[in-house]
Amino acid sequence: MQRSATIAVLVENEAGVLARVIGLFSGRGYNIDSLTVAPVDEAGKLSRITVVTSGTEMVIEQIKAQLDRLVPVHRVSDLTLEGPHLTRELALIKVTGRGEHRVEALRLADAFRARVVDATTESFVFEMTGNAEKIEAFLALMRPLGLAEVSRTGAVAIARGSSALAA
Amino acid sequence: MSATQAHAPAATEHRSGAEVVLRALKDQGVDVIFGYPGGAVLPIYDALFQQNAIRHILVRHEQAAVHAAEGYARSTGKVGVVLVTSGPGATNAVTGLVDALMDSIPVVCLTGQVPTHLIGNDAFQEADTTGITRPATKHNYLVKRSEDLASTIHDAFYVAKSGRPGPVVVDLPKDILIKAAPYTEAPSQEEPHRSYRPRTEPDRNTVLEAVRMLKRAERPVVYTGGGVINSGPEASRLLGEFVRLTGMPCTSTLMGLGAFPSSDPLFLGMLGMHGTVEANLAMHGCDVMLNLGARFDDRVTGRLDAFSPGSKKIHADIDPSSINKNVKVDVAIVGDAGRIIAALIEAWKADETPVAKEAQSGWWKNIHEWRGRDCLRYVQSGSIIKPQHAVHRLFELTKEDGRDTFISTEVGQHQMWAAQYFGFEKPNRWMTSGGLGTMGYGLPAAMGVQIAHPDALCIDIAGEASILMNIQEMGTLAQYRLPVKVFILNNEYMGMVRQWQELLHGGRYSESYSDALPDFVKLAEAFHAKGLRAETADQLDGVIREMLAHPGPVIADICVAKDENCFPMIPSGAAHNEMILGPDSDGNARAVTDEGKVLV
Ligand SMILES: Cc1cc2nc3c(=O)[nH]c(=O)nc-3n(C[C@H](O)[C@H](O)[C@H](O)COP(=O)(O)OP(=O)(O)OC[C@H]3O[C@@H](n4cnc5c(N)ncnc54)[C@H](O)[C@@H]3O)c2cc1C
Ligand SMILES: Cc1ncc(C[n+]2csc(CCOP(=O)(O)OP(=O)(O)O)c2C)c(N)n1
Ligand SMILES: [Mg+2]
């Protein structure tokens, strides 16, 4: 039985740490559905990586154990397993065209709460946050309306409630 | 940025980076390093020249430096240290690093690098060493700031030897070695590492659960591995105590040999692809299995869906990623093998659960029956030396010799015969390349062992093909007067390859004949060593005796049967109860399924 897992990894903010994590996934043949990284604690020199992956329960257990034994890794948390959590992704979406399509695109963007962050007479750039499904759904609607370019951050995630992931 | 930075004590004196490197090594207890010079590490060689605390052994190839460090480490329990130059020096070391990674051997390898301002410019002898060695090491570092130099080296030693040991690379740009650098002391043992803190103490409740399971077991078996050796000699002592306390049968992987004495009646011999019938059938038929520091390797499990189908499995390992990797287990104990075994002994004594004695005596009856098949029997008749006989005689005559004996091997049939016919009574006496299976490992490994144990008897049991992969190290033996004995089981074939071709590929011996071999006696002499040869069975003992008696390095060319196969054998893709026992038993090429042929 395959399942998807959103894993948060707290790491030393040092050169090579991302290469280690990506190398682990490619070297051992694990899936990466999305991966994001950014410093989250400059003073404490910590970065946070969010990986969305999928596999059997045994493979996901392996992925977590393999991540955890990397020397610069502080904490590994399987958000999917540990309970309710929030996942968000940011997308910038460029749609080009004129006339009816343009109006329709704007109307749908409004329904999806996508903001217009750039506009010309022939194009819009929409900014949208949400989970992957919501963004996919929006993109599917934009495709026939002149979808020209997409830039997505990949998922970031955090557990609900008061408990916090710390080094 | 180094992980130790935050807790490194304040810097003291300033000296050149190279001197700081040596000071850090010395403070880490290093007395010998194996290396090979070049432009990028000249500052370290210059500093080495001006001190006496650390001895440098000049190898003849950087791969050999790493294997020598592995031999040193495996035979002493200390970290082995390597020093190589940038570019080709570092790339030559890579095979050794992967070997150490696969077999969990603690090694610190210092590599030279072009100066920081040239990194990325395709400078002379530049290679992306941290990039290349990232998947070849447990961890690696590139030192970019002089302030990080000492703390990074201290960190490298901590990482190499903590938790599951492994190789660590520290890449040292030349400008960092030349510039003055501050020295920082190693952090004290109590100070926790910023991010890497492997668990060593087992959970008591889990240990108790394991003990109860074992006490109720009707058909228990203990399966031990390299982790018991990694844990140190005390773990082996405790293993002996535990197995005798419980009376359970005990088998070992290739990497664990010596942790439990081979002469003990409770020992079933090695298990796995070339393991004994009694060990493999005990694994197949047991109802409770206790894995202590072994990793359910494919050479051990055979076909996974038929591996020990009826048993509850307990797995004790220091690395949580070893648990449930290949085989799903029922009870997992994370911690150091020695502490786990100590906790098992304590819990066994304290817990009141009655032992299923009666059932266990029936189990032993089965085991005695399997043992009665005497699967390692061979017949030495006629004048052609059987390779098994050669190893057996070597074993007997080294026992007579009485010196502390360390055996290393190359890779192939001779390696398996060494494992089967040389009995190990103590840990740390057996060096072999198990996980990577690196031909060319044995001679440099023996060299490293001999450096650590100058008065011991160090023998590389070799094949004629493997030995040529690092034969240049005979020069190192000569230079340092290291009396290593190279005992070649010369079957004129890459025997292990030939065996697979016989059993799996219709006897088409494609490129597995060792053609145009050198005259090993003359080769020994060319390297200032003694060369000996045994061509017939009646010469064997004499040659071994002469080899053992000679005070310097020896190559003994033992001409053995050319077409002997290594049995028992579980063919790839088969289960433990589908062993091939010998040429006259039923199993043959037909036993290997197409699925099995895909496997290595
Ligand atoms: C030609 C050839 C044939 C082979 N045939 C066989 C065969 O028939 N039988 C066989 O057994 N092998 C065989 N091997 C070797 C095989 O490939 C593996 O290397 C070997 O089986 C692994 O041994 P191990 O499970 O003891 O693990 P190791 O590789 O020694 O790993 C040690 C395990 O212990 C853990 N550990 C480390 N330190 C500690 C500690 N302090 N405390 C607790 N746990 C710790 C590690 O995390 C790891 O899981 C063969 C190799 C070759 C080259
Ligand atoms: C570096 C390397 N290359 C190739 C192999 C594949 N291989 C395994 S055993 C073997 C033959 C070894 O021959 P020899 O040293 O004569 O030993 P024998 O099996 O004859 O005892 C080969 C080529 C290997 N293990 N290592
Ligand atoms: Mg051979």
GROMACS .gro file of C-alpha atoms in nm, chain A:
model
  167
    1MET     CA    1   0.000   0.000   0.000
    2GLN     CA    2   0.145   0.330  -0.114
    3ARG     CA    3   0.092   0.646   0.081
    4SER     CA    4   0.200   1.004   0.051
    5ALA     CA    5   0.403   1.164   0.330
    6THR     CA    6   0.487   1.523   0.403
    7ILE     CA    7   0.810   1.524   0.600
    8ALA     CA    8   0.961   1.824   0.777
    9VAL     CA    9   1.336   1.813   0.831
   10LEU     CA   10   1.522   2.056   1.051
   11VAL     CA   11   1.885   2.081   0.938
   12GLU     CA   12   2.205   2.272   1.000
   13ASN     CA   13   2.214   2.567   0.767
   14GLU     CA   14   2.543   2.464   0.602
   15ALA     CA   15   2.685   2.412   0.255
   16GLY     CA   16   2.602   2.076   0.102
   17VAL     CA   17   2.311   1.981   0.324
   18LEU     CA   18   2.055   2.008   0.044
   19ALA     CA   19   2.282   1.804  -0.184
   20ARG     CA   20   2.296   1.537   0.086
   21VAL     CA   21   1.919   1.516   0.113
   22ILE     CA   22   1.861   1.515  -0.262
   23GLY     CA   23   2.146   1.266  -0.313
   24LEU     CA   24   1.985   1.038  -0.057
   25PHE     CA   25   1.657   1.035  -0.247
   26SER     CA   26   1.814   0.984  -0.590
   27GLY     CA   27   2.076   0.737  -0.469
   28ARG     CA   28   1.823   0.515  -0.297
   29GLY     CA   29   1.552   0.556  -0.558
   30TYR     CA   30   1.294   0.732  -0.343
   31ASN     CA   31   1.033   0.963  -0.495
   32ILE     CA   32   1.043   1.338  -0.447
   33ASP     CA   33   0.704   1.489  -0.528
   34SER     CA   34   0.820   1.826  -0.402
   35LEU     CA   35   1.100   1.967  -0.192
   36THR     CA   36   1.144   2.312  -0.046
   37VAL     CA   37   1.416   2.459   0.170
   38ALA     CA   38   1.486   2.790   0.341
   39PRO     CA   39   1.660   2.914   0.654
   40VAL     CA   40   1.416   2.941   0.943
   41ASP     CA   41   1.644   3.042   1.228
   42GLU     CA   42   1.942   3.254   1.129
   43ALA     CA   43   2.074   3.284   1.483
   44GLY     CA   44   2.044   2.912   1.549
   45LYS     CA   45   2.179   2.836   1.197
   46LEU     CA   46   1.885   2.616   1.108
   47SER     CA   47   1.705   2.554   0.782
   48ARG     CA   48   1.386   2.364   0.727
   49ILE     CA   49   1.329   2.125   0.441
   50THR     CA   50   0.981   2.006   0.351
   51VAL     CA   51   0.971   1.694   0.137
   52VAL     CA   52   0.658   1.544  -0.007
   53THR     CA   53   0.722   1.184  -0.099
   54SER     CA   54   0.533   0.862  -0.151
   55GLY     CA   55   0.597   0.494  -0.104
   56THR     CA   56   0.498   0.191   0.098
   57GLU     CA   57   0.495   0.226   0.476
   58MET     CA   58   0.829   0.038   0.491
   59VAL     CA   59   0.987   0.275   0.237
   60ILE     CA   60   0.862   0.584   0.416
   61GLU     CA   61   1.001   0.448   0.746
   62GLN     CA   62   1.334   0.400   0.565
   63ILE     CA   63   1.327   0.752   0.422
   64LYS     CA   64   1.279   0.898   0.769
   65ALA     CA   65   1.550   0.683   0.925
   66GLN     CA   66   1.791   0.761   0.642
   67LEU     CA   67   1.724   1.135   0.676
   68ASP     CA   68   1.763   1.120   1.050
   69ARG     CA   69   2.108   0.963   1.033
   70LEU     CA   70   2.253   1.238   0.814
   71VAL     CA   71   2.498   1.420   1.038
   72PRO     CA   72   2.361   1.777   0.988
   73VAL     CA   73   1.999   1.670   1.042
   74HIS     CA   74   1.847   1.773   1.377
   75ARG     CA   75   1.488   1.653   1.355
   76VAL     CA   76   1.267   1.460   1.119
   77SER     CA   77   0.891   1.478   1.151
   78ASP     CA   78   0.635   1.288   0.946
   79LEU     CA   79   0.357   1.545   0.947
   80THR     CA   80   0.120   1.313   0.765
   81LEU     CA   81   0.153   1.051   1.036
   82GLU     CA   82   0.171   1.283   1.332
   83GLY     CA   83  -0.171   1.434   1.284
   84PRO     CA   84  -0.347   1.737   1.149
   85HIS     CA   85  -0.122   1.978   0.968
   86LEU     CA   86  -0.139   2.262   0.718
   87THR     CA   87   0.019   2.249   0.376
   88ARG     CA   88   0.060   2.554   0.160
   89GLU     CA   89   0.217   2.626  -0.171
   90LEU     CA   90   0.262   2.951  -0.356
   91ALA     CA   91   0.222   2.968  -0.733
   92LEU     CA   92   0.275   3.251  -0.979
   93ILE     CA   93   0.070   3.188  -1.290
   94LYS     CA   94   0.093   3.381  -1.617
   95VAL     CA   95  -0.207   3.378  -1.847
   96THR     CA   96  -0.198   3.556  -2.184
   97GLY     CA   97  -0.474   3.645  -2.428
   98ARG     CA   98  -0.738   3.897  -2.510
   99GLY     CA   99  -1.114   3.929  -2.510
  100GLU     CA  100  -1.351   3.671  -2.361
  101HIS     CA  101  -1.075   3.439  -2.231
  102ARG     CA  102  -0.923   3.724  -2.037
  103VAL     CA  103  -1.248   3.807  -1.865
  104GLU     CA  104  -1.314   3.441  -1.786
  105ALA     CA  105  -0.964   3.400  -1.640
  106LEU     CA  106  -1.015   3.697  -1.413
  107ARG     CA  107  -1.352   3.568  -1.299
  108LEU     CA  108  -1.215   3.225  -1.212
  109ALA     CA  109  -0.913   3.376  -1.037
  110ASP     CA  110  -1.151   3.566  -0.819
  111ALA     CA  111  -1.339   3.250  -0.732
  112PHE     CA  112  -1.009   3.080  -0.637
  113ARG     CA  113  -0.888   3.382  -0.442
  114ALA     CA  114  -0.589   3.425  -0.672
  115ARG     CA  115  -0.457   3.779  -0.669
  116VAL     CA  116  -0.356   3.973  -0.976
  117VAL     CA  117   0.003   4.082  -0.912
  118ASP     CA  118   0.089   4.199  -1.263
  119ALA     CA  119  -0.120   4.294  -1.562
  120THR     CA  120  -0.069   4.414  -1.919
  121THR     CA  121  -0.327   4.445  -2.194
  122GLU     CA  122  -0.229   4.093  -2.302
  123SER     CA  123  -0.147   3.918  -1.978
  124PHE     CA  124  -0.208   3.861  -1.611
  125VAL     CA  125   0.017   3.718  -1.345
  126PHE     CA  126  -0.188   3.558  -1.066
  127GLU     CA  127  -0.053   3.480  -0.724
  128MET     CA  128  -0.217   3.196  -0.547
  129THR     CA  129  -0.159   3.003  -0.227
  130GLY     CA  130  -0.317   2.680  -0.129
  131ASN     CA  131  -0.252   2.312  -0.128
  132ALA     CA  132  -0.135   2.132  -0.437
  133GLU     CA  133  -0.485   2.016  -0.538
  134LYS     CA  134  -0.625   2.364  -0.534
  135ILE     CA  135  -0.341   2.493  -0.752
  136GLU     CA  136  -0.377   2.198  -0.990
  137ALA     CA  137  -0.747   2.266  -1.022
  138PHE     CA  138  -0.686   2.630  -1.101
  139LEU     CA  139  -0.418   2.546  -1.357
  140ALA     CA  140  -0.652   2.301  -1.528
  141LEU     CA  141  -0.907   2.578  -1.568
  142MET     CA  142  -0.648   2.825  -1.698
  143ARG     CA  143  -0.504   2.589  -1.960
  144PRO     CA  144  -0.771   2.654  -2.227
  145LEU     CA  145  -0.773   3.022  -2.136
  146GLY     CA  146  -0.411   3.095  -2.229
  147LEU     CA  147  -0.195   2.952  -1.951
  148ALA     CA  148   0.158   3.057  -2.051
  149GLU     CA  149   0.391   2.998  -1.757
  150VAL     CA  150   0.384   2.865  -1.403
  151SER     CA  151   0.627   2.898  -1.115
  152ARG     CA  152   0.554   2.701  -0.797
  153THR     CA  153   0.734   2.687  -0.465
  154GLY     CA  154   0.648   2.333  -0.369
  155ALA     CA  155   0.478   2.256  -0.043
  156VAL     CA  156   0.563   2.397   0.298
  157ALA     CA  157   0.386   2.247   0.594
  158ILE     CA  158   0.342   2.277   0.967
  159ALA     CA  159   0.155   2.082   1.231
  160ARG     CA  160  -0.163   2.228   1.380
  161GLY     CA  161  -0.180   2.297   1.751
  162SER     CA  162   0.068   2.421   2.008
  163SER     CA  163   0.349   2.165   1.980
  164ALA     CA  164   0.649   2.289   1.783
  165LEU     CA  165   0.931   2.123   1.595
  166ALA     CA  166   1.257   2.255   1.739
  167ALA     CA  167   1.621   2.148   1.738
   0.00000   0.00000   0.00000
